[in-house]
């Protein structure tokens, strides 16, 4: 298990010693699947429970949860309290209660109708033991950097489901932290929880979160809008995207308010209007409303890959041998595939462009080239690039997330240059 693959040793040894009935290791995609042979009755691991059992536990929260976390969405939302002028961000409040208080952040009225939203997910009780999730230091640095760049022109929000993350992010000025873990799901979320069927090569819980987050964000935005907060522009970001410039500088020619969605980095950086993200959420719900409809869409638009993902991964369409092939294949759909279908239904107001057409340089993913970043006035450019384009965002996906801290140090003026050799995974 050389290099980065060393992280799989512990789970593989568990399989060797009989804790799993089977163990599938796909190192070509750096995905790891382990199917439990025996499920403990009291297990709380979402990855090993059936979807309905796991989903049913979402509604069970302690009465002592943070600030009315057990109250219904509408009841909690109706409690509009005054935020103290010295409040730092009401970080420990429940989803809808916090949403109802967003008329002020840090004592100042929220005047901007532009909103940047992060959604941070922490799996339950070690469900993602084979995956590296939230590094709190990196997460704090991303939030600090985003707020520093965009506040007060943008309101920056982060929706979280983990007490430790809430505690870490609480002191940050200019950041709206919303706890959604203890709230009763909205009607749309309840509908999704009841009808979602996994068909993915990723772990069940991971794809479930990726799909569900769009509905979560859409309903949150509807809530703050109903409280009188203007919502004209929305920008959703993954927590491994570093913004260097205002995201709207990507395309200076477009009427951002006039389009429903604009994909900049697949799933990781997307612009929306409130109507657009609500429309996409309804499209997902409609597609999952019928298993027959769902299977038809997946077979038509899904991606076919070699190998046989089993168990919770593919609960709708089992792996099969396609005509003319000799090996089993799996057809799967990610939220990115669903988004592309939705965009194709109305391409004039739902935009996907080639990164080469952007007005600033967007690094959608690392791993295939090297970079030699330098400061040029207030801009960051590549010293060795003939393009001489100004960089506006970089996506540090997967294992490259470890470079975020040192890159942010460079962005903030510590060092005149920064060489990132992602082609050979070396950093100097």
Short mmCIF file of C-alpha atoms in Angstrom, two decimals:
data_model
loop_
_atom_site.label_atom_id
_atom_site.label_comp_id
_atom_site.label_asym_id
_atom_site.label_seq_id
_atom_site.Cartn_x
_atom_site.Cartn_y
_atom_site.Cartn_z
CA UNK A 1 0.00 0.00 0.00
CA UNK A 2 2.48 2.59 -1.23
CA UNK A 3 2.25 6.34 -0.76
CA UNK A 4 -1.24 7.74 -0.39
CA UNK A 5 -2.75 4.24 -0.49
CA UNK A 6 -1.36 3.58 2.98
CA UNK A 7 -4.62 4.96 4.37
CA UNK A 8 -6.41 1.80 3.23
CA UNK A 9 -4.28 -0.61 5.31
CA UNK A 10 -6.41 -0.56 8.46
CA UNK A 11 -9.69 -1.29 6.68
CA UNK A 12 -8.02 -3.97 4.53
CA UNK A 13 -6.59 -5.70 7.61
CA UNK A 14 -10.08 -5.66 9.13
CA UNK A 15 -11.27 -7.56 6.08
CA UNK A 16 -8.31 -9.96 6.26
CA UNK A 17 -9.21 -10.78 9.85
CA UNK A 18 -12.83 -11.53 9.00
CA UNK A 19 -14.71 -8.34 9.86
CA UNK A 20 -16.04 -8.00 6.31
CA UNK A 21 -17.45 -10.59 3.98
CA UNK A 22 -15.90 -8.87 0.98
CA UNK A 23 -13.71 -5.89 0.21
CA UNK A 24 -13.63 -3.97 -3.08
CA UNK A 25 -10.69 -1.64 -3.68
CA UNK A 26 -10.82 0.49 -6.82
CA UNK A 27 -7.48 2.29 -6.82
CA UNK A 28 -7.92 3.49 -10.38
CA UNK A 29 -10.66 5.82 -9.14
CA UNK A 30 -9.32 6.05 -5.58
CA UNK A 31 -12.65 4.81 -4.28
CA UNK A 32 -12.94 2.28 -1.51
CA UNK A 33 -15.86 0.04 -0.88
CA UNK A 34 -16.24 -2.33 2.02
CA UNK A 35 -19.43 -4.29 2.56
CA UNK A 36 -20.17 -5.25 6.13
CA UNK A 37 -21.04 -8.93 6.54
CA UNK A 38 -22.85 -8.53 9.85
CA UNK A 39 -24.78 -5.44 10.96
CA UNK A 40 -25.03 -4.69 14.66
CA UNK A 41 -28.54 -3.90 15.79
CA UNK A 42 -27.47 -0.74 17.55
CA UNK A 43 -25.24 0.57 14.75
CA UNK A 44 -25.57 4.25 14.01
CA UNK A 45 -23.37 4.14 10.94
CA UNK A 46 -25.34 5.59 8.05
CA UNK A 47 -23.13 3.75 5.57
CA UNK A 48 -24.17 0.33 6.91
CA UNK A 49 -27.83 0.96 7.61
CA UNK A 50 -30.65 0.80 5.12
CA UNK A 51 -31.68 4.15 3.72
CA UNK A 52 -35.07 4.21 5.39
CA UNK A 53 -33.63 3.38 8.80
CA UNK A 54 -30.96 6.05 8.43
CA UNK A 55 -33.39 8.63 7.10
CA UNK A 56 -35.82 7.99 9.95
CA UNK A 57 -33.12 8.90 12.47
CA UNK A 58 -32.73 12.36 10.99
CA UNK A 59 -35.91 13.41 12.76
CA UNK A 60 -34.83 12.16 16.21
CA UNK A 61 -32.97 14.81 18.13
CA UNK A 62 -32.51 15.60 21.82
CA UNK A 63 -34.82 18.18 23.36
CA UNK A 64 -31.74 19.96 24.62
CA UNK A 65 -30.27 20.47 21.15
CA UNK A 66 -28.91 23.92 20.34
CA UNK A 67 -31.51 26.67 20.36
CA UNK A 68 -34.82 25.06 19.45
CA UNK A 69 -33.22 22.48 17.19
CA UNK A 70 -36.20 20.17 17.70
CA UNK A 71 -38.80 22.69 16.69
CA UNK A 72 -40.50 22.39 13.34
CA UNK A 73 -39.15 24.41 10.42
CA UNK A 74 -42.09 26.83 10.35
CA UNK A 75 -42.43 27.19 14.13
CA UNK A 76 -38.74 27.88 14.68
CA UNK A 77 -38.64 30.23 11.69
CA UNK A 78 -41.46 32.31 13.14
CA UNK A 79 -39.40 33.20 16.20
CA UNK A 80 -37.78 36.37 15.00
CA UNK A 81 -35.56 37.66 17.79
CA UNK A 82 -33.24 40.62 17.81
CA UNK A 83 -29.61 39.80 17.22
CA UNK A 84 -27.33 41.62 19.66
CA UNK A 85 -25.15 44.21 17.95
CA UNK A 86 -22.07 42.46 19.20
CA UNK A 87 -23.24 39.03 18.07
CA UNK A 88 -20.53 37.28 16.15
CA UNK A 89 -22.79 35.12 13.96
CA UNK A 90 -25.41 33.17 15.94
CA UNK A 91 -23.46 30.06 15.06
CA UNK A 92 -25.13 27.58 17.38
CA UNK A 93 -28.69 28.20 16.34
CA UNK A 94 -30.88 25.78 14.48
CA UNK A 95 -31.37 25.97 10.73
CA UNK A 96 -34.63 27.90 10.58
CA UNK A 97 -34.18 29.92 13.76
CA UNK A 98 -30.85 31.19 12.48
CA UNK A 99 -32.39 31.88 9.09
CA UNK A 100 -35.03 34.07 10.70
CA UNK A 101 -32.31 36.21 12.32
CA UNK A 102 -30.26 37.00 9.26
CA UNK A 103 -31.50 40.57 9.11
CA UNK A 104 -28.25 41.41 10.96
CA UNK A 105 -24.77 39.94 10.89
CA UNK A 106 -22.31 41.25 13.48
CA UNK A 107 -24.80 43.99 14.35
CA UNK A 108 -24.93 45.42 10.83
CA UNK A 109 -28.03 45.17 8.64
CA UNK A 110 -27.73 42.72 5.76
CA UNK A 111 -27.91 44.98 2.72
CA UNK A 112 -26.44 42.75 0.04
CA UNK A 113 -28.74 40.52 -1.96
CA UNK A 114 -25.78 38.34 -2.98
CA UNK A 115 -25.19 35.18 -1.00
CA UNK A 116 -22.31 32.70 -0.98
CA UNK A 117 -23.28 29.37 0.58
CA UNK A 118 -21.09 26.50 1.73
CA UNK A 119 -22.62 23.21 2.83
CA UNK A 120 -20.35 21.18 5.10
CA UNK A 121 -21.09 17.52 5.79
CA UNK A 122 -19.65 15.37 8.57
CA UNK A 123 -20.65 11.67 8.35
CA UNK A 124 -22.16 10.06 11.45
CA UNK A 125 -20.12 7.87 13.78
CA UNK A 126 -17.27 6.98 11.51
CA UNK A 127 -19.35 6.22 8.42
CA UNK A 128 -16.51 7.64 6.35
CA UNK A 129 -13.65 5.99 8.22
CA UNK A 130 -11.89 5.23 4.95
CA UNK A 131 -12.14 8.82 3.75
CA UNK A 132 -10.47 12.00 4.95
CA UNK A 133 -13.17 14.50 5.77
CA UNK A 134 -13.12 17.87 7.45
CA UNK A 135 -9.78 19.25 8.50
CA UNK A 136 -10.99 21.95 10.85
CA UNK A 137 -7.95 24.17 10.36
CA UNK A 138 -8.39 24.14 6.59
CA UNK A 139 -12.13 24.72 6.91
CA UNK A 140 -11.57 27.73 9.15
CA UNK A 141 -8.98 29.12 6.72
CA UNK A 142 -11.36 28.76 3.75
CA UNK A 143 -14.13 30.58 5.62
CA UNK A 144 -11.78 33.36 6.75
CA UNK A 145 -10.40 33.83 3.26
CA UNK A 146 -13.84 33.93 1.62
CA UNK A 147 -15.26 36.42 4.12
CA UNK A 148 -12.16 38.62 3.84
CA UNK A 149 -12.49 38.71 0.05
CA UNK A 150 -16.25 39.16 -0.32
CA UNK A 151 -17.72 40.78 2.80
CA UNK A 152 -19.77 43.03 2.81
CA UNK A 153 -20.57 42.83 -0.92
CA UNK A 154 -21.65 39.21 -0.38
CA UNK A 155 -23.24 37.55 2.64
CA UNK A 156 -21.31 34.36 3.41
CA UNK A 157 -23.22 31.42 4.90
CA UNK A 158 -22.19 27.92 5.91
CA UNK A 159 -24.76 25.19 6.58
CA UNK A 160 -23.31 22.55 8.90
CA UNK A 161 -24.40 19.37 10.70
CA UNK A 162 -21.62 18.94 13.24
CA UNK A 163 -21.25 20.46 16.72
CA UNK A 164 -17.47 20.61 16.54
CA UNK A 165 -17.54 22.52 13.26
CA UNK A 166 -20.09 24.92 14.72
CA UNK A 167 -17.85 25.47 17.72
CA UNK A 168 -14.82 26.11 15.51
CA UNK A 169 -16.58 28.58 13.23
CA UNK A 170 -18.54 30.44 15.93
CA UNK A 171 -16.05 33.30 16.54
CA UNK A 172 -15.88 34.37 12.91
CA UNK A 173 -17.20 37.82 12.11
CA UNK A 174 -19.08 38.23 8.86
CA UNK A 175 -19.90 34.51 8.62
CA UNK A 176 -23.42 33.16 9.03
CA UNK A 177 -23.20 29.66 10.53
CA UNK A 178 -26.41 27.62 10.45
CA UNK A 179 -26.91 24.29 12.21
CA UNK A 180 -29.25 22.07 10.19
CA UNK A 181 -28.65 18.77 11.98
CA UNK A 182 -31.39 19.02 14.57
CA UNK A 183 -34.24 20.55 12.59
CA UNK A 184 -37.31 18.88 11.25
CA UNK A 185 -36.79 18.58 7.46
CA UNK A 186 -38.92 20.71 5.17
CA UNK A 187 -41.59 19.05 3.05
CA UNK A 188 -39.27 18.88 0.06
CA UNK A 189 -36.49 17.33 2.11
CA UNK A 190 -38.93 14.81 3.60
CA UNK A 191 -40.07 13.89 0.10
CA UNK A 192 -36.49 13.40 -1.05
CA UNK A 193 -35.61 11.31 2.02
CA UNK A 194 -38.61 9.08 1.36
CA UNK A 195 -37.94 8.51 -2.34
CA UNK A 196 -34.15 8.64 -2.80
CA UNK A 197 -32.63 5.47 -4.22
CA UNK A 198 -28.87 5.10 -4.49
CA UNK A 199 -27.36 4.38 -7.89
CA UNK A 200 -23.73 5.35 -7.55
CA UNK A 201 -20.15 4.11 -7.53
CA UNK A 202 -19.55 6.36 -4.52
CA UNK A 203 -20.56 5.39 -0.98
CA UNK A 204 -24.29 5.70 -0.45
CA UNK A 205 -24.09 8.42 2.23
CA UNK A 206 -21.75 10.57 0.09
CA UNK A 207 -23.98 10.68 -2.98
CA UNK A 208 -27.04 11.12 -0.78
CA UNK A 209 -25.53 14.27 0.74
CA UNK A 210 -24.41 15.63 -2.66
CA UNK A 211 -27.97 15.34 -3.98
CA UNK A 212 -29.78 16.46 -0.85
CA UNK A 213 -27.72 19.62 -0.34
CA UNK A 214 -29.35 21.40 -3.31
CA UNK A 215 -32.79 21.04 -1.75
CA UNK A 216 -31.41 22.05 1.65
CA UNK A 217 -29.91 25.24 0.17
CA UNK A 218 -33.02 26.04 -1.86
CA UNK A 219 -35.30 25.75 1.18
CA UNK A 220 -32.90 27.78 3.33
CA UNK A 221 -32.90 30.57 0.76
CA UNK A 222 -36.68 30.52 0.56
CA UNK A 223 -36.77 30.86 4.33
CA UNK A 224 -34.49 33.89 4.55
CA UNK A 225 -36.31 35.46 1.59
CA UNK A 226 -39.64 35.04 3.40
CA UNK A 227 -38.06 36.94 6.32
CA UNK A 228 -37.52 39.95 4.06
CA UNK A 229 -33.89 39.37 3.13
CA UNK A 230 -33.26 40.14 -0.56
CA UNK A 231 -31.89 37.22 -2.58
CA UNK A 232 -30.85 38.19 -6.10
CA UNK A 233 -27.68 36.16 -6.61
CA UNK A 234 -26.48 32.89 -5.08
CA UNK A 235 -23.09 31.28 -5.38
CA UNK A 236 -22.64 27.77 -3.96
CA UNK A 237 -19.12 26.62 -3.15
CA UNK A 238 -17.50 23.41 -1.99
CA UNK A 239 -15.21 23.88 0.99
CA UNK A 240 -12.11 23.04 -1.07
CA UNK A 241 -12.48 25.96 -3.49
CA UNK A 242 -10.24 28.98 -2.89
CA UNK A 243 -11.62 32.23 -4.27
CA UNK A 244 -9.04 34.78 -5.35
CA UNK A 245 -11.41 37.24 -7.05
CA UNK A 246 -15.13 38.00 -6.94
CA UNK A 247 -16.72 34.95 -8.64
CA UNK A 248 -18.81 37.08 -10.99
CA UNK A 249 -15.64 38.26 -12.73
CA UNK A 250 -15.56 34.86 -14.44
CA UNK A 251 -17.86 36.21 -17.14
CA UNK A 252 -18.23 39.99 -17.42
CA UNK A 253 -20.64 39.79 -20.34
CA UNK A 254 -23.41 37.75 -18.75
CA UNK A 255 -26.53 39.10 -17.03
CA UNK A 256 -26.12 37.09 -13.83
CA UNK A 257 -29.55 37.94 -12.49
CA UNK A 258 -31.16 36.99 -15.79
CA UNK A 259 -29.98 33.36 -15.80
CA UNK A 260 -31.08 30.52 -13.54
CA UNK A 261 -27.69 28.88 -13.18
CA UNK A 262 -24.11 29.11 -14.38
CA UNK A 263 -21.75 26.20 -13.79
CA UNK A 264 -18.14 27.32 -13.28
CA UNK A 265 -16.69 24.17 -11.66
CA UNK A 266 -18.86 21.06 -11.88
CA UNK A 267 -20.82 20.95 -8.63
CA UNK A 268 -18.07 22.78 -6.72
CA UNK A 269 -18.70 26.37 -7.87
CA UNK A 270 -22.12 27.23 -9.29
CA UNK A 271 -24.05 30.47 -9.63
CA UNK A 272 -27.83 30.41 -9.15
CA UNK A 273 -30.90 32.54 -8.86
CA UNK A 274 -33.43 31.55 -6.20
CA UNK A 275 -35.76 30.44 -8.98
CA UNK A 276 -33.00 28.36 -10.55
CA UNK A 277 -31.96 26.34 -7.51
CA UNK A 278 -35.61 25.80 -6.58
CA UNK A 279 -36.33 24.58 -10.12
CA UNK A 280 -33.40 22.15 -9.98
CA UNK A 281 -34.59 20.85 -6.61
CA UNK A 282 -38.08 20.25 -7.98
CA UNK A 283 -36.58 18.48 -10.99
CA UNK A 284 -34.75 16.08 -8.67
CA UNK A 285 -37.88 15.43 -6.65
CA UNK A 286 -39.95 14.78 -9.75
CA UNK A 287 -37.32 12.39 -11.16
CA UNK A 288 -37.28 10.37 -7.92
CA UNK A 289 -41.06 10.32 -7.57
CA UNK A 290 -41.30 7.09 -9.59
CA UNK A 291 -38.80 4.24 -9.64
CA UNK A 292 -39.79 3.43 -13.21
CA UNK A 293 -39.14 7.01 -14.32
CA UNK A 294 -35.91 7.09 -12.34
CA UNK A 295 -34.59 3.87 -13.89
CA UNK A 296 -35.45 5.10 -17.37
CA UNK A 297 -33.56 8.38 -16.86
CA UNK A 298 -30.51 6.66 -15.38
CA UNK A 299 -30.31 4.12 -18.20
CA UNK A 300 -30.58 6.96 -20.74
CA UNK A 301 -28.22 9.51 -19.19
CA UNK A 302 -26.14 7.62 -16.64
CA UNK A 303 -22.46 6.78 -16.98
CA UNK A 304 -21.46 3.16 -17.61
CA UNK A 305 -18.25 1.96 -15.94
CA UNK A 306 -16.56 -1.41 -15.68
CA UNK A 307 -16.92 -3.22 -12.40
CA UNK A 308 -19.78 -4.20 -10.18
CA UNK A 309 -20.72 -1.88 -7.33
CA UNK A 310 -22.91 -3.77 -4.91
CA UNK A 311 -25.05 -3.30 -1.85
CA UNK A 312 -26.11 0.22 -0.88
CA UNK A 313 -24.36 1.72 -3.91
CA UNK A 314 -26.74 0.33 -6.52
CA UNK A 315 -30.16 -0.18 -4.98
CA UNK A 316 -32.10 0.39 -8.22
CA UNK A 317 -30.26 -1.14 -11.20
CA UNK A 318 -27.92 -4.07 -10.44
CA UNK A 319 -24.66 -4.41 -12.35
CA UNK A 320 -24.98 -6.19 -15.68
CA UNK A 321 -23.01 -7.33 -18.70
CA UNK A 322 -23.78 -4.99 -21.63
CA UNK A 323 -24.28 -6.41 -25.08
CA UNK A 324 -20.95 -7.08 -26.73
CA UNK A 325 -19.04 -6.98 -23.43
CA UNK A 326 -17.65 -9.78 -21.29
CA UNK A 327 -17.36 -7.98 -17.95
CA UNK A 328 -19.93 -6.65 -15.52
CA UNK A 329 -20.65 -2.92 -15.68
CA UNK A 330 -22.36 -0.47 -13.35
CA UNK A 331 -24.50 2.45 -14.50
CA UNK A 332 -24.54 5.37 -12.11
CA UNK A 333 -25.69 8.98 -11.77
CA UNK A 334 -24.08 11.72 -9.70
CA UNK A 335 -25.60 15.10 -8.93
CA UNK A 336 -23.41 16.47 -11.73
CA UNK A 337 -25.18 14.21 -14.26
CA UNK A 338 -28.58 15.34 -12.97
CA UNK A 339 -27.50 18.97 -13.24
CA UNK A 340 -26.40 18.51 -16.86
CA UNK A 341 -29.79 17.03 -17.77
CA UNK A 342 -31.57 19.95 -16.13
CA UNK A 343 -29.34 22.48 -17.92
CA UNK A 344 -30.09 20.84 -21.28
CA UNK A 345 -33.82 21.38 -20.74
CA UNK A 346 -33.40 25.17 -20.89
CA UNK A 347 -29.88 25.99 -22.09
CA UNK A 348 -30.57 29.65 -22.82
CA UNK A 349 -30.92 30.45 -19.10
CA UNK A 350 -28.78 27.64 -17.68
CA UNK A 351 -25.18 28.09 -18.73
CA UNK A 352 -22.25 25.71 -19.06
CA UNK A 353 -19.18 27.07 -20.84
CA UNK A 354 -15.70 25.87 -21.54
CA UNK A 355 -13.21 27.22 -18.95
CA UNK A 356 -11.17 28.65 -21.84
CA UNK A 357 -13.95 31.18 -22.46
CA UNK A 358 -13.87 32.63 -18.94
CA UNK A 359 -12.62 36.17 -18.39
CA UNK A 360 -10.29 34.98 -15.64
CA UNK A 361 -8.50 31.69 -15.06
CA UNK A 362 -10.42 28.98 -13.21
CA UNK A 363 -8.56 25.86 -12.08
CA UNK A 364 -11.38 23.34 -11.92
CA UNK A 365 -9.14 20.51 -10.73
CA UNK A 366 -5.51 19.76 -10.01
CA UNK A 367 -3.42 16.81 -11.07
CA UNK A 368 -2.45 17.21 -14.71
CA UNK A 369 -0.20 20.28 -14.82
CA UNK A 370 2.18 22.42 -12.78
CA UNK A 371 1.73 26.01 -11.68
CA UNK A 372 4.15 28.79 -10.84
CA UNK A 373 1.96 31.46 -9.23
CA UNK A 374 3.31 34.96 -8.68
CA UNK A 375 1.84 38.24 -7.47
CA UNK A 376 1.37 40.88 -10.15
CA UNK A 377 0.05 43.96 -8.44
CA UNK A 378 -3.23 42.93 -6.82
CA UNK A 379 -3.55 39.93 -9.16
CA UNK A 380 -2.20 36.39 -9.14
CA UNK A 381 -0.89 35.05 -12.45
CA UNK A 382 1.21 32.14 -13.68
CA UNK A 383 4.79 33.24 -14.24
CA UNK A 384 5.40 30.63 -16.95
CA UNK A 385 2.05 30.81 -18.71
CA UNK A 386 1.82 32.44 -22.11
CA UNK A 387 -1.79 33.25 -21.35
CA UNK A 388 -0.94 35.81 -18.65
CA UNK A 389 -4.49 35.43 -17.39
CA UNK A 390 -5.52 36.51 -13.91
CA UNK A 391 -6.54 33.65 -11.61
CA UNK A 392 -9.89 33.93 -9.86
CA UNK A 393 -10.37 30.53 -8.20
CA UNK A 394 -8.63 27.18 -7.63
CA UNK A 395 -10.29 23.88 -6.76
CA UNK A 396 -8.13 21.75 -4.42
CA UNK A 397 -10.13 18.56 -4.85
CA UNK A 398 -9.48 15.29 -3.03
CA UNK A 399 -5.94 14.74 -1.83
CA UNK A 400 -4.88 18.19 -3.06
CA UNK A 401 -6.81 19.78 -0.20
CA UNK A 402 -3.59 19.49 1.85
CA UNK A 403 -2.10 22.35 -0.20
CA UNK A 404 -4.79 24.88 0.72
CA UNK A 405 -3.08 26.31 3.82
CA UNK A 406 0.23 27.04 2.11
CA UNK A 407 -1.53 28.43 -0.97
CA UNK A 408 -3.62 30.78 1.17
CA UNK A 409 -0.46 31.99 2.88
CA UNK A 410 0.88 32.92 -0.54
CA UNK A 411 -2.42 34.56 -1.57
CA UNK A 412 -2.27 36.68 1.59
CA UNK A 413 1.20 37.98 0.74
CA UNK A 414 3.56 35.51 2.44
CA UNK A 415 5.97 34.79 -0.37
CA UNK A 416 6.43 36.30 -3.81
CA UNK A 417 5.89 33.04 -5.69
CA UNK A 418 4.29 29.65 -5.19
CA UNK A 419 5.19 26.58 -7.21
CA UNK A 420 2.61 23.80 -7.24
CA UNK A 421 3.74 20.64 -9.02
CA UNK A 422 0.52 18.65 -9.05
CA UNK A 423 1.54 16.58 -12.07
CA UNK A 424 4.01 14.67 -9.88
CA UNK A 425 2.29 15.50 -6.59
CA UNK A 426 5.24 17.50 -5.26
CA UNK A 427 5.10 20.86 -3.53
CA UNK A 428 8.09 23.17 -3.32
#
